[in-house]
mmCIF file of C-alpha atoms in Angstrom:
data_model
loop_
_atom_site.group_PDB
_atom_site.id
_atom_site.type_symbol
_atom_site.label_atom_id
_atom_site.label_comp_id
_atom_site.label_asym_id
_atom_site.label_seq_id
_atom_site.Cartn_x
_atom_site.Cartn_y
_atom_site.Cartn_z
ATOM 1 C CA MET A 25 117.009 184.498 67.497
ATOM 2 C CA THR A 26 119.586 181.709 68.741
ATOM 3 C CA THR A 27 119.539 180.575 72.103
ATOM 4 C CA SER A 28 122.591 180.290 74.359
ATOM 5 C CA LEU A 29 123.078 176.732 75.310
ATOM 6 C CA ASP A 30 124.027 176.407 78.869
ATOM 7 C CA SER A 31 127.681 173.604 79.325
ATOM 8 C CA ALA A 32 128.974 171.980 82.415
ATOM 9 C CA ASP A 33 132.540 171.140 82.680
ATOM 10 C CA ILE A 34 134.303 168.500 85.193
ATOM 11 C CA GLY A 35 133.981 171.356 87.758
ATOM 12 C CA ARG A 36 130.179 171.968 88.066
ATOM 13 C CA ILE A 37 129.308 168.576 86.976
ATOM 14 C CA GLN A 38 130.445 167.529 90.206
ATOM 15 C CA ARG A 39 128.728 169.999 91.779
ATOM 16 C CA LEU A 40 125.805 168.972 90.156
ATOM 17 C CA ILE A 41 125.920 164.859 91.025
ATOM 18 C CA PRO A 42 127.055 163.343 94.042
ATOM 19 C CA HIS A 43 129.170 160.591 91.549
ATOM 20 C CA ARG A 44 133.174 160.365 91.809
ATOM 21 C CA TYR A 45 135.618 158.168 90.957
ATOM 22 C CA PRO A 46 135.136 155.388 89.922
ATOM 23 C CA PHE A 47 131.527 155.799 88.793
ATOM 24 C CA LEU A 48 131.860 159.578 87.555
ATOM 25 C CA LEU A 49 131.706 158.613 83.820
ATOM 26 C CA VAL A 50 131.020 161.971 81.809
ATOM 27 C CA ASP A 51 133.849 164.347 81.391
ATOM 28 C CA LYS A 52 131.876 167.430 80.343
ATOM 29 C CA VAL A 53 128.564 168.058 78.818
ATOM 30 C CA VAL A 54 128.887 170.851 76.323
ATOM 31 C CA GLU A 55 125.496 171.204 75.136
ATOM 32 C CA MET A 56 122.368 171.969 77.878
ATOM 33 C CA ASP A 57 118.930 173.365 76.359
ATOM 34 C CA GLY A 58 117.452 174.146 79.586
ATOM 35 C CA TYR A 59 115.713 170.706 80.727
ATOM 36 C CA GLN A 60 114.867 169.872 77.043
ATOM 37 C CA SER A 61 118.137 167.936 75.968
ATOM 38 C CA ALA A 62 121.943 167.803 76.201
ATOM 39 C CA ARG A 63 125.200 166.349 74.955
ATOM 40 C CA GLY A 64 128.060 164.820 76.929
ATOM 41 C CA ILE A 65 131.465 163.699 76.736
ATOM 42 C CA LYS A 66 132.924 160.435 77.349
ATOM 43 C CA ASN A 67 136.830 160.057 76.684
ATOM 44 C CA VAL A 68 137.180 156.253 77.408
ATOM 45 C CA THR A 69 140.638 155.811 78.682
ATOM 46 C CA MET A 70 142.607 152.127 79.263
ATOM 47 C CA ASN A 71 143.627 153.273 83.078
ATOM 48 C CA GLU A 72 139.247 153.230 84.207
ATOM 49 C CA PRO A 73 138.694 149.826 86.620
ATOM 50 C CA HIS A 74 136.392 147.648 84.664
ATOM 51 C CA PHE A 75 138.541 147.151 81.602
ATOM 52 C CA GLN A 76 141.031 145.133 84.350
ATOM 53 C CA GLY A 77 138.115 142.332 84.111
ATOM 54 C CA HIS A 78 136.000 143.389 80.936
ATOM 55 C CA PHE A 79 138.015 141.763 79.167
ATOM 56 C CA PRO A 80 141.693 141.613 79.536
ATOM 57 C CA ALA A 81 142.795 140.628 76.525
ATOM 58 C CA LYS A 82 140.024 142.524 74.874
ATOM 59 C CA PRO A 83 138.937 146.011 76.250
ATOM 60 C CA ILE A 84 135.361 146.476 76.264
ATOM 61 C CA MET A 85 133.541 149.428 77.710
ATOM 62 C CA PRO A 86 130.628 147.768 79.907
ATOM 63 C CA GLY A 87 126.963 148.556 78.205
ATOM 64 C CA VAL A 88 125.249 149.094 81.643
ATOM 65 C CA THR A 89 128.366 151.528 82.099
ATOM 66 C CA ILE A 90 127.187 153.541 78.800
ATOM 67 C CA VAL A 91 123.728 153.338 79.696
ATOM 68 C CA GLU A 92 124.865 155.191 83.116
ATOM 69 C CA ALA A 93 126.811 157.685 81.347
ATOM 70 C CA MET A 94 124.029 158.748 79.551
ATOM 71 C CA ALA A 95 121.863 158.970 82.818
ATOM 72 C CA GLN A 96 124.444 161.127 84.903
ATOM 73 C CA THR A 97 124.379 163.729 81.209
ATOM 74 C CA ALA A 98 120.769 163.556 82.308
ATOM 75 C CA ALA A 99 120.648 164.441 85.597
ATOM 76 C CA VAL A 100 123.426 166.838 85.083
ATOM 77 C CA MET A 101 121.022 168.600 82.078
ATOM 78 C CA VAL A 102 117.867 168.430 85.290
ATOM 79 C CA GLY A 103 120.573 169.722 87.831
ATOM 80 C CA ALA A 104 121.624 172.786 86.163
ATOM 81 C CA ALA A 105 118.018 173.929 84.555
ATOM 82 C CA LEU A 106 116.432 173.414 88.470
ATOM 83 C CA GLU A 107 119.792 176.135 89.783
ATOM 84 C CA MET A 108 121.222 172.341 91.837
ATOM 85 C CA GLU A 109 124.811 173.359 92.242
ATOM 86 C CA ASP A 110 125.763 172.306 95.756
ATOM 87 C CA ARG A 111 122.228 171.278 96.518
ATOM 88 C CA GLU A 112 123.077 167.468 96.969
ATOM 89 C CA LEU A 113 120.594 166.126 94.223
ATOM 90 C CA LEU A 114 119.850 162.328 93.900
ATOM 91 C CA VAL A 115 118.778 160.336 90.721
ATOM 92 C CA TYR A 116 117.866 156.807 90.823
ATOM 93 C CA PHE A 117 116.776 154.527 88.020
ATOM 94 C CA MET A 118 113.580 153.422 88.216
ATOM 95 C CA ALA A 119 113.208 151.600 84.611
ATOM 96 C CA ILE A 120 115.474 151.466 81.704
ATOM 97 C CA GLU A 121 113.854 150.207 78.170
ATOM 98 C CA GLY A 122 114.141 149.544 74.605
ATOM 99 C CA CYS A 123 117.964 149.169 75.377
ATOM 100 C CA LYS A 124 120.098 148.257 72.726
ATOM 101 C CA PHE A 125 124.222 148.280 71.673
ATOM 102 C CA ARG A 126 125.054 148.557 68.486
ATOM 103 C CA ARG A 127 128.809 148.849 68.422
ATOM 104 C CA MET A 128 131.170 148.049 70.709
ATOM 105 C CA VAL A 129 133.445 150.757 72.762
ATOM 106 C CA VAL A 130 136.639 150.625 73.191
ATOM 107 C CA PRO A 131 139.809 152.391 75.135
ATOM 108 C CA GLY A 132 140.618 155.703 73.015
ATOM 109 C CA ASP A 133 136.801 155.714 71.630
ATOM 110 C CA VAL A 134 134.970 159.561 72.514
ATOM 111 C CA LEU A 135 131.415 158.924 73.837
ATOM 112 C CA GLU A 136 129.276 161.060 72.610
ATOM 113 C CA LEU A 137 126.029 161.381 75.170
ATOM 114 C CA LYS A 138 123.140 163.283 74.128
ATOM 115 C CA VAL A 139 119.696 162.679 75.977
ATOM 116 C CA THR A 140 116.279 164.059 75.533
ATOM 117 C CA THR A 141 113.661 164.753 78.577
ATOM 118 C CA THR A 142 110.551 162.626 76.965
ATOM 119 C CA ARG A 143 108.701 163.351 80.203
ATOM 120 C CA GLY A 144 108.991 165.682 83.338
ATOM 121 C CA LYS A 145 108.529 169.148 84.729
ATOM 122 C CA PRO A 146 110.393 171.312 87.397
ATOM 123 C CA GLY A 147 108.968 170.276 90.299
ATOM 124 C CA GLY A 148 108.440 166.329 89.323
ATOM 125 C CA LYS A 149 109.851 163.528 90.936
ATOM 126 C CA VAL A 150 109.600 161.125 88.407
ATOM 127 C CA TRP A 151 111.464 162.012 84.931
ATOM 128 C CA ARG A 152 111.627 160.103 81.264
ATOM 129 C CA PHE A 153 114.738 160.247 78.819
ATOM 130 C CA HIS A 154 115.607 159.351 76.164
ATOM 131 C CA GLY A 155 119.072 158.327 74.893
ATOM 132 C CA GLU A 156 121.896 157.554 72.148
ATOM 133 C CA ALA A 157 125.370 157.060 72.819
ATOM 134 C CA THR A 158 127.998 157.313 69.689
ATOM 135 C CA VAL A 159 131.486 156.800 68.995
ATOM 136 C CA GLU A 160 132.451 159.080 65.509
ATOM 137 C CA GLY A 161 128.523 159.529 65.016
ATOM 138 C CA GLU A 162 128.334 155.854 64.699
ATOM 139 C CA LEU A 163 125.610 154.450 67.177
ATOM 140 C CA ALA A 164 126.977 152.475 70.151
ATOM 141 C CA CYS A 165 123.924 152.727 72.363
ATOM 142 C CA GLU A 166 120.426 153.428 72.968
ATOM 143 C CA ALA A 167 117.862 153.603 75.908
ATOM 144 C CA ASP A 168 114.850 155.094 77.285
ATOM 145 C CA PHE A 169 115.009 155.337 80.991
ATOM 146 C CA THR A 170 112.957 156.607 83.778
ATOM 147 C CA ALA A 171 114.391 158.316 86.955
ATOM 148 C CA MET A 172 113.620 159.773 90.190
ATOM 149 C CA MET A 173 114.595 163.162 91.374
ATOM 150 C CA ASP A 174 115.060 163.318 95.288
ATOM 151 C CA MET A 175 115.037 166.892 95.912
ATOM 152 C CA PRO A 176 116.950 168.092 98.679
ATOM 153 C CA LYS A 177 114.695 169.473 101.697
ATOM 154 C CA GLU A 178 114.898 173.129 101.241
#
């Protein structure tokens, strides 16, 4: 028996998390297995504002934005699993640990964002995730991060 995996296009993503341009860093989430794991996609393009200064002669996606893209993927996953569309879910970083950058991410790359829940359950405020960002199967970044889910009042 196979389980049907959920997904989120950009419209659904914007209903789940409050981020907007220029800080919405995930274009779609192609697989979500409840609140256990998800796989998101970020198409890296030259017209993103951070490339104007990081670095003009050699544009490289800042590492912190890669970690943020993984965190946004996790927030979409949890928000979808908890049916939080249009409910103003806010998510805050509490910790980033074991973060390592292995490869530069440049315009034209397709960043695949894989996140797995390592701690957290429906109704809980504090969640922990492991994230990996790859380009064409090559590891670009990995990190463990903790976030607080600020659930809206009923």
